[in-house]
Amino acid sequence: MTKNYLEIPEELYNKLSDYAENDQLSIRLENQQILLENPKINHTNKQNLALHYFIVPSLASGIIALLIFSSTNHPQIAFTGSRHLSVASLSIILSTLFGFFGFIWTYLRKSCDLSKSKFKIFRETLTLSVAYTSISFAVQIIFWYIIGKTFSGVTFDPFTAGFLVLVFVGIIFYFLISAALSITLPNLILLLFTTFIGGILVSMATNNQKDWWQHNFSFLGTGEATQHWQFNITLIFSALILLTITDFLFAEFSKSSLYNYKFKIIRIFYILIAFLIAFVGIFPAQSWTMPIHNNSAFGLVAVVLIMIIFLKWLVPTISKEFLALSWTALIALILSAVAFMGIHYLSLTVFEIIAFAIAFTWLVMFINSLRGIIQEGNEWQVKLLQK
């Protein structure tokens, strides 16, 4: 009888031994990947978990909606846009409320690394729950705006309206629970981009009539701007997400043989950058907070410049392509500074946008490069044998 073997390096064998149960491992194919796992671990499908968790809140939202609609003494409930409670308004309220606490409960239960400090767990959980709930809230606003234009004047009886609330809350809750069960570094990077870019664009749009661009980029966070809290909260939450990404990245890196004091220095740089981004939002560009705001903004760019200059020393294995890209970013930052302060070709607003965009993009790309180095350090060559 022919026997099939898998020849693996000793280092990989030692790592797999930590996961084995009585020298047994299960193997499965998923998304064109081969996964070796402990057979005793319960691999309940995440979709089933999400379905299991969302049933009770969805039913509760439907019952609450039915009771509220029935208590209004209105025979017909508007689908959207009414002086009274509508399917749209109640769906948004209940899905946001249930989704926020549901995300927290699920994330703590399934995705939290118990080796972290309680403060990190609290900060990480609260940041992610608020970020994902805010995104779902924004998506619902856009969705119901379109529905309102499409089905203007549509009404339902209280029972049907309550059932529709149940359905819409269930959809949003399922999305949030699935997100809580699938927190990965790439998802966090996408979340950072979505939060930062979306928040900034909304701040720009709401201040269009005030010609904010004639002042400076930081005008969006001052008291003179319309709903300036959006700009400042965006920066603060972006900083918190960046801290969470840093925790995830270096928690994974610390398990690698490549981890050394240079990567600890990079981690400190990222923590410092996160605090500087937060300070730009906490201290607006006005009155006594102006010096802190300006120093934080310039400090952010300065730290990025330092990281680029010492990049080859910090990460000797960094790819030539990313190193060339980094020096291109460095030259672009210097040229934009000269164009603004030297020859006054660029306005303050344009200079701030260019500098912040280059710094922010480079930071995210550097995270992806570090993640690639981790993955390279966790790769081994194996051989299939048949005897």
Short mmCIF file of C-alpha atoms in Angstrom, two decimals:
data_model
loop_
_atom_site.label_atom_id
_atom_site.label_comp_id
_atom_site.label_asym_id
_atom_site.label_seq_id
_atom_site.Cartn_x
_atom_site.Cartn_y
_atom_site.Cartn_z
CA MET A 1 0.00 0.00 0.00
CA THR A 2 1.37 3.39 -1.00
CA LYS A 3 1.85 5.88 1.84
CA ASN A 4 1.99 9.62 1.32
CA TYR A 5 4.19 11.91 3.39
CA LEU A 6 4.74 15.62 3.81
CA GLU A 7 8.36 16.53 4.50
CA ILE A 8 8.62 19.74 6.51
CA PRO A 9 11.52 21.70 8.11
CA GLU A 10 12.26 21.09 11.78
CA GLU A 11 11.38 24.69 12.72
CA LEU A 12 7.91 24.30 11.21
CA TYR A 13 7.52 20.91 12.92
CA ASN A 14 8.24 22.49 16.30
CA LYS A 15 5.67 25.19 15.68
CA LEU A 16 3.03 22.70 14.57
CA SER A 17 3.67 20.59 17.67
CA ASP A 18 2.32 23.43 19.79
CA TYR A 19 -1.01 23.19 17.96
CA ALA A 20 -1.25 19.42 17.68
CA GLU A 21 -3.59 17.30 19.81
CA ASN A 22 -1.95 13.91 20.51
CA ASP A 23 0.26 14.50 17.47
CA GLN A 24 -2.86 14.93 15.33
CA LEU A 25 -3.75 17.91 13.12
CA SER A 26 -6.73 18.48 10.87
CA ILE A 27 -6.24 19.89 7.39
CA ARG A 28 -8.79 21.75 5.32
CA LEU A 29 -8.95 23.86 2.16
CA GLU A 30 -10.39 27.35 2.42
CA ASN A 31 -10.23 30.22 -0.10
CA GLN A 32 -7.51 28.43 -2.09
CA GLN A 33 -5.44 28.03 1.10
CA ILE A 34 -4.42 24.92 3.02
CA LEU A 35 -5.02 25.24 6.78
CA LEU A 36 -3.54 22.96 9.44
CA GLU A 37 -5.42 23.14 12.74
CA ASN A 38 -5.99 21.48 16.07
CA PRO A 39 -8.83 18.97 15.46
CA LYS A 40 -10.28 19.56 18.94
CA ILE A 41 -10.93 23.23 18.31
CA ASN A 42 -14.56 24.00 17.53
CA HIS A 43 -14.53 25.58 14.07
CA THR A 44 -18.09 26.75 14.00
CA ASN A 45 -18.81 28.57 10.80
CA LYS A 46 -18.68 32.34 11.30
CA GLN A 47 -21.77 32.80 9.22
CA ASN A 48 -23.67 30.46 11.54
CA LEU A 49 -22.35 32.34 14.55
CA ALA A 50 -23.51 35.62 13.07
CA LEU A 51 -26.92 34.11 12.32
CA HIS A 52 -27.13 32.72 15.86
CA TYR A 53 -26.25 36.03 17.47
CA PHE A 54 -28.48 38.25 15.38
CA ILE A 55 -31.80 36.40 15.80
CA VAL A 56 -32.66 37.62 19.32
CA PRO A 57 -31.82 41.33 18.75
CA SER A 58 -33.74 41.27 15.46
CA LEU A 59 -36.85 39.80 17.08
CA ALA A 60 -36.53 42.27 19.96
CA SER A 61 -36.31 45.20 17.53
CA GLY A 62 -39.41 43.96 15.68
CA ILE A 63 -41.41 43.71 18.93
CA ILE A 64 -40.23 47.15 20.09
CA ALA A 65 -41.11 48.66 16.73
CA LEU A 66 -44.57 47.06 16.75
CA LEU A 67 -45.28 48.37 20.26
CA ILE A 68 -44.11 51.88 19.36
CA PHE A 69 -46.04 51.99 16.09
CA SER A 70 -49.18 50.67 17.79
CA SER A 71 -48.93 53.25 20.56
CA THR A 72 -48.91 56.15 18.06
CA ASN A 73 -52.60 55.54 17.23
CA HIS A 74 -51.83 56.00 13.53
CA PRO A 75 -53.37 53.33 11.26
CA GLN A 76 -50.61 53.79 8.68
CA ILE A 77 -46.85 54.16 9.30
CA ALA A 78 -44.71 56.00 6.77
CA PHE A 79 -41.87 54.14 5.11
CA THR A 80 -39.59 57.22 5.22
CA GLY A 81 -39.76 60.92 5.96
CA SER A 82 -42.67 61.55 8.31
CA ARG A 83 -43.35 63.86 11.25
CA HIS A 84 -44.10 60.72 13.22
CA LEU A 85 -41.84 57.70 13.61
CA SER A 86 -41.23 55.91 10.32
CA VAL A 87 -39.78 52.56 9.36
CA ALA A 88 -36.60 54.34 8.30
CA SER A 89 -36.06 56.36 11.48
CA LEU A 90 -36.78 53.49 13.86
CA SER A 91 -34.63 51.09 11.83
CA ILE A 92 -31.69 53.49 12.05
CA ILE A 93 -32.12 54.06 15.78
CA LEU A 94 -32.55 50.41 16.77
CA SER A 95 -29.87 49.02 14.43
CA THR A 96 -27.34 51.57 15.68
CA LEU A 97 -28.18 50.90 19.33
CA PHE A 98 -28.32 47.09 19.09
CA GLY A 99 -25.41 47.00 16.67
CA PHE A 100 -23.11 49.01 18.93
CA PHE A 101 -23.58 46.80 21.98
CA GLY A 102 -23.78 43.64 19.87
CA PHE A 103 -20.42 44.42 18.28
CA ILE A 104 -18.85 44.99 21.70
CA TRP A 105 -20.24 41.73 23.10
CA THR A 106 -19.23 39.66 20.08
CA TYR A 107 -15.75 41.16 19.76
CA LEU A 108 -14.96 40.61 23.43
CA ARG A 109 -16.31 37.08 23.27
CA LYS A 110 -14.66 35.88 20.07
CA SER A 111 -11.86 38.14 18.87
CA CYS A 112 -10.10 39.60 21.87
CA ASP A 113 -6.54 38.59 22.79
CA LEU A 114 -6.63 37.98 26.54
CA SER A 115 -2.88 38.53 26.77
CA LYS A 116 -3.42 42.25 26.23
CA SER A 117 -3.91 44.67 29.09
CA LYS A 118 -7.44 45.57 30.13
CA PHE A 119 -6.89 49.16 29.01
CA LYS A 120 -5.83 48.06 25.51
CA ILE A 121 -8.80 45.71 25.29
CA PHE A 122 -11.17 48.51 26.35
CA ARG A 123 -9.65 51.05 23.94
CA GLU A 124 -9.55 48.60 21.06
CA THR A 125 -13.11 47.35 21.56
CA LEU A 126 -14.64 50.80 21.99
CA THR A 127 -12.75 52.21 18.99
CA LEU A 128 -13.78 49.42 16.64
CA SER A 129 -17.39 49.34 17.83
CA VAL A 130 -17.83 53.09 17.34
CA ALA A 131 -16.04 53.03 13.97
CA TYR A 132 -18.04 50.14 12.51
CA THR A 133 -21.32 51.42 13.96
CA SER A 134 -20.65 54.88 12.51
CA ILE A 135 -20.00 53.41 9.08
CA SER A 136 -23.22 51.38 9.22
CA PHE A 137 -25.07 54.53 10.35
CA ALA A 138 -23.70 56.51 7.38
CA VAL A 139 -24.60 53.71 4.94
CA GLN A 140 -28.14 53.62 6.32
CA ILE A 141 -28.56 57.38 5.92
CA ILE A 142 -27.56 57.12 2.26
CA PHE A 143 -29.72 54.02 1.74
CA TRP A 144 -32.85 55.55 3.28
CA TYR A 145 -32.32 58.80 1.38
CA ILE A 146 -32.43 56.84 -1.89
CA ILE A 147 -35.41 54.77 -0.71
CA GLY A 148 -37.22 57.96 0.32
CA LYS A 149 -36.78 59.40 -3.16
CA THR A 150 -37.83 56.13 -4.78
CA PHE A 151 -40.85 55.24 -2.59
CA SER A 152 -42.13 58.66 -1.62
CA GLY A 153 -45.44 58.55 0.28
CA VAL A 154 -45.50 54.76 0.85
CA THR A 155 -47.11 53.67 4.15
CA PHE A 156 -47.75 50.39 5.97
CA ASP A 157 -49.93 49.11 8.78
CA PRO A 158 -48.15 48.88 12.19
CA PHE A 159 -47.63 45.10 11.98
CA THR A 160 -46.03 45.22 8.52
CA ALA A 161 -43.97 48.26 9.50
CA GLY A 162 -42.72 46.45 12.60
CA PHE A 163 -41.77 43.42 10.52
CA LEU A 164 -39.83 45.64 8.08
CA VAL A 165 -37.92 47.17 10.99
CA LEU A 166 -37.06 43.64 12.14
CA VAL A 167 -35.70 42.82 8.67
CA PHE A 168 -33.63 45.98 8.26
CA VAL A 169 -32.23 45.84 11.79
CA GLY A 170 -31.37 42.17 11.24
CA ILE A 171 -29.41 43.00 8.08
CA ILE A 172 -27.34 45.72 9.78
CA PHE A 173 -26.85 43.65 12.93
CA TYR A 174 -25.66 40.69 10.85
CA PHE A 175 -23.13 42.93 9.09
CA LEU A 176 -21.78 44.25 12.40
CA ILE A 177 -21.58 40.81 14.02
CA SER A 178 -19.81 39.40 10.96
CA ALA A 179 -17.36 42.31 11.09
CA ALA A 180 -16.68 41.69 14.79
CA LEU A 181 -15.93 38.03 14.04
CA SER A 182 -13.60 38.89 11.15
CA ILE A 183 -11.26 41.56 12.48
CA THR A 184 -7.97 41.24 10.59
CA LEU A 185 -5.14 43.64 9.84
CA PRO A 186 -6.24 44.24 6.20
CA ASN A 187 -9.79 44.96 7.44
CA LEU A 188 -8.42 47.45 9.96
CA ILE A 189 -6.39 49.23 7.28
CA LEU A 190 -9.52 49.48 5.13
CA LEU A 191 -11.42 50.77 8.17
CA LEU A 192 -8.77 53.43 8.74
CA PHE A 193 -9.00 54.62 5.14
CA THR A 194 -12.80 54.61 5.22
CA THR A 195 -12.98 56.53 8.50
CA PHE A 196 -10.32 59.08 7.63
CA ILE A 197 -11.19 59.79 3.99
CA GLY A 198 -14.95 59.66 4.61
CA GLY A 199 -14.81 61.99 7.61
CA ILE A 200 -12.58 64.52 5.84
CA LEU A 201 -14.75 64.55 2.71
CA VAL A 202 -17.90 65.10 4.79
CA SER A 203 -16.18 67.99 6.61
CA MET A 204 -15.16 69.53 3.30
CA ALA A 205 -18.66 69.17 1.82
CA THR A 206 -20.45 70.68 4.83
CA ASN A 207 -18.16 73.73 4.76
CA ASN A 208 -18.23 74.34 1.02
CA GLN A 209 -20.36 77.49 1.34
CA LYS A 210 -17.86 78.98 3.80
CA ASP A 211 -15.00 78.65 1.29
CA TRP A 212 -12.86 76.85 3.85
CA TRP A 213 -10.09 76.35 1.29
CA GLN A 214 -9.40 80.12 1.31
CA HIS A 215 -8.29 79.84 4.94
CA ASN A 216 -6.40 76.57 5.53
CA PHE A 217 -7.06 72.86 5.91
CA SER A 218 -7.20 73.16 9.70
CA PHE A 219 -10.10 75.63 9.38
CA LEU A 220 -12.38 72.59 9.15
CA GLY A 221 -11.76 71.88 12.82
CA THR A 222 -12.22 75.40 14.17
CA GLY A 223 -15.32 76.92 15.76
CA GLU A 224 -15.96 78.97 12.62
CA ALA A 225 -16.52 75.83 10.55
CA THR A 226 -19.90 74.17 10.14
CA GLN A 227 -20.10 71.08 12.37
CA HIS A 228 -16.38 71.29 13.12
CA TRP A 229 -16.70 68.30 15.46
CA GLN A 230 -16.81 65.99 12.41
CA PHE A 231 -13.28 66.94 11.39
CA ASN A 232 -11.87 66.71 14.90
CA ILE A 233 -13.62 63.43 15.75
CA THR A 234 -12.39 61.96 12.45
CA LEU A 235 -8.78 62.70 13.40
CA ILE A 236 -9.19 61.39 16.95
CA PHE A 237 -10.81 58.14 15.84
CA SER A 238 -8.30 57.70 13.02
CA ALA A 239 -5.57 57.95 15.66
CA LEU A 240 -7.30 55.32 17.81
CA ILE A 241 -7.67 52.99 14.82
CA LEU A 242 -3.98 53.51 14.00
CA LEU A 243 -3.12 52.52 17.59
CA THR A 244 -5.25 49.39 17.19
CA ILE A 245 -3.50 48.55 13.90
CA THR A 246 -0.15 49.02 15.65
CA ASP A 247 -1.21 46.62 18.41
CA PHE A 248 -2.33 44.00 15.87
CA LEU A 249 0.76 44.36 13.68
CA PHE A 250 3.39 44.17 16.39
CA ALA A 251 1.56 41.51 18.39
CA GLU A 252 1.98 39.37 15.28
CA PHE A 253 5.53 40.60 14.72
CA SER A 254 6.63 39.80 18.28
CA LYS A 255 6.07 36.09 17.56
CA SER A 256 8.50 36.24 14.64
CA SER A 257 12.23 35.57 14.86
CA LEU A 258 12.75 38.82 12.94
CA TYR A 259 11.48 40.94 15.84
CA ASN A 260 14.24 43.06 17.42
CA TYR A 261 14.83 46.44 19.04
CA LYS A 262 14.59 48.24 15.69
CA PHE A 263 10.99 47.12 15.28
CA LYS A 264 10.33 48.33 18.83
CA ILE A 265 11.57 51.74 17.68
CA ILE A 266 9.16 51.62 14.71
CA ARG A 267 6.34 50.75 17.11
CA ILE A 268 7.20 53.79 19.25
CA PHE A 269 7.17 55.96 16.12
CA TYR A 270 3.68 54.74 15.20
CA ILE A 271 2.38 55.33 18.72
CA LEU A 272 3.86 58.84 18.63
CA ILE A 273 2.27 59.51 15.23
CA ALA A 274 -1.13 58.33 16.51
CA PHE A 275 -0.91 60.74 19.43
CA LEU A 276 0.12 63.61 17.13
CA ILE A 277 -2.85 62.93 14.82
CA ALA A 278 -5.15 62.92 17.85
CA PHE A 279 -3.65 66.20 19.14
CA VAL A 280 -4.39 67.87 15.77
CA GLY A 281 -8.06 67.04 16.38
CA ILE A 282 -8.15 67.66 20.14
CA PHE A 283 -6.49 71.07 19.85
CA PRO A 284 -8.08 73.05 16.95
CA ALA A 285 -6.22 75.79 15.08
CA GLN A 286 -7.57 78.68 17.17
CA SER A 287 -6.70 80.88 20.18
CA TRP A 288 -4.44 79.23 22.79
CA THR A 289 -4.56 75.79 21.15
CA MET A 290 -2.90 77.03 17.95
CA PRO A 291 0.73 76.32 19.05
CA ILE A 292 -0.14 72.75 20.10
CA HIS A 293 -2.09 72.21 16.87
CA ASN A 294 0.72 73.50 14.64
CA ASN A 295 3.49 71.66 16.51
CA SER A 296 1.49 68.43 16.35
CA ALA A 297 0.91 68.79 12.60
CA PHE A 298 4.55 69.64 11.85
CA GLY A 299 5.70 66.95 14.29
CA LEU A 300 3.67 64.37 12.39
CA VAL A 301 5.42 65.20 9.13
CA ALA A 302 8.80 65.39 10.90
CA VAL A 303 8.43 61.89 12.37
CA VAL A 304 7.52 60.51 8.94
CA LEU A 305 10.59 62.20 7.44
CA ILE A 306 12.81 60.68 10.16
CA MET A 307 11.35 57.23 9.53
CA ILE A 308 11.99 57.53 5.79
CA ILE A 309 15.57 58.76 6.27
CA PHE A 310 16.43 55.88 8.64
CA LEU A 311 14.22 53.32 6.87
CA LYS A 312 17.09 51.23 5.49
CA TRP A 313 18.65 51.04 8.96
CA LEU A 314 15.37 50.26 10.69
CA VAL A 315 14.33 47.57 8.22
CA PRO A 316 17.37 46.25 6.30
CA THR A 317 15.19 43.70 4.47
CA ILE A 318 12.78 46.31 3.10
CA SER A 319 12.18 45.95 -0.63
CA LYS A 320 14.04 48.21 -3.08
CA GLU A 321 10.71 49.21 -4.62
CA PHE A 322 9.31 50.50 -1.33
CA LEU A 323 12.61 52.17 -0.47
CA ALA A 324 12.52 54.03 -3.80
CA LEU A 325 8.88 54.95 -3.20
CA SER A 326 9.77 56.25 0.27
CA TRP A 327 12.52 58.50 -1.06
CA THR A 328 10.13 59.76 -3.71
CA ALA A 329 7.67 60.66 -0.93
CA LEU A 330 10.50 62.39 0.95
CA ILE A 331 11.46 64.47 -2.09
CA ALA A 332 7.78 65.32 -2.72
CA LEU A 333 7.40 66.55 0.87
CA ILE A 334 10.54 68.69 0.62
CA LEU A 335 9.53 70.15 -2.76
CA SER A 336 6.03 70.99 -1.50
CA ALA A 337 7.55 72.73 1.54
CA VAL A 338 9.85 74.76 -0.72
CA ALA A 339 6.94 75.60 -3.05
CA PHE A 340 4.97 76.88 -0.05
CA MET A 341 7.55 78.58 2.18
CA GLY A 342 10.28 79.33 -0.35
CA ILE A 343 8.70 80.59 -3.57
CA HIS A 344 5.09 80.86 -2.29
CA TYR A 345 3.79 78.87 -5.23
CA LEU A 346 1.43 76.77 -3.09
CA SER A 347 -1.19 78.11 -0.73
CA LEU A 348 -1.25 76.97 2.91
CA THR A 349 -4.33 74.84 2.26
CA VAL A 350 -2.80 73.01 -0.71
CA PHE A 351 0.48 72.48 1.16
CA GLU A 352 -1.32 71.02 4.18
CA ILE A 353 -3.40 68.68 2.03
CA ILE A 354 -0.37 67.47 0.03
CA ALA A 355 1.82 66.96 3.12
CA PHE A 356 -0.88 65.18 5.10
CA ALA A 357 -1.91 62.99 2.15
CA ILE A 358 1.69 61.91 1.45
CA ALA A 359 2.43 61.22 5.14
CA PHE A 360 -0.79 59.33 5.74
CA THR A 361 -0.50 57.22 2.58
CA TRP A 362 3.14 56.35 3.29
CA LEU A 363 2.32 55.27 6.85
CA VAL A 364 -0.36 52.87 5.62
CA MET A 365 1.88 51.51 2.85
CA PHE A 366 4.68 50.98 5.36
CA ILE A 367 2.32 48.92 7.52
CA ASN A 368 1.57 46.71 4.51
CA SER A 369 5.31 46.33 3.84
CA LEU A 370 5.95 45.27 7.44
CA ARG A 371 3.07 42.82 7.19
CA GLY A 372 4.67 41.37 4.07
CA ILE A 373 7.95 40.89 5.95
CA ILE A 374 6.08 38.99 8.69
CA GLN A 375 4.46 36.72 6.11
CA GLU A 376 7.83 36.04 4.45
CA GLY A 377 9.25 35.05 7.85
CA ASN A 378 6.42 32.55 8.31
CA GLU A 379 6.93 30.71 5.03
CA TRP A 380 8.61 27.31 4.68
CA GLN A 381 9.28 24.99 1.78
CA VAL A 382 7.70 21.52 2.08
CA LYS A 383 7.98 18.42 -0.09
CA LEU A 384 5.37 15.79 -0.96
CA LEU A 385 6.71 12.23 -0.74
CA GLN A 386 5.19 8.93 -1.74
CA LYS A 387 6.46 5.55 -0.53
#
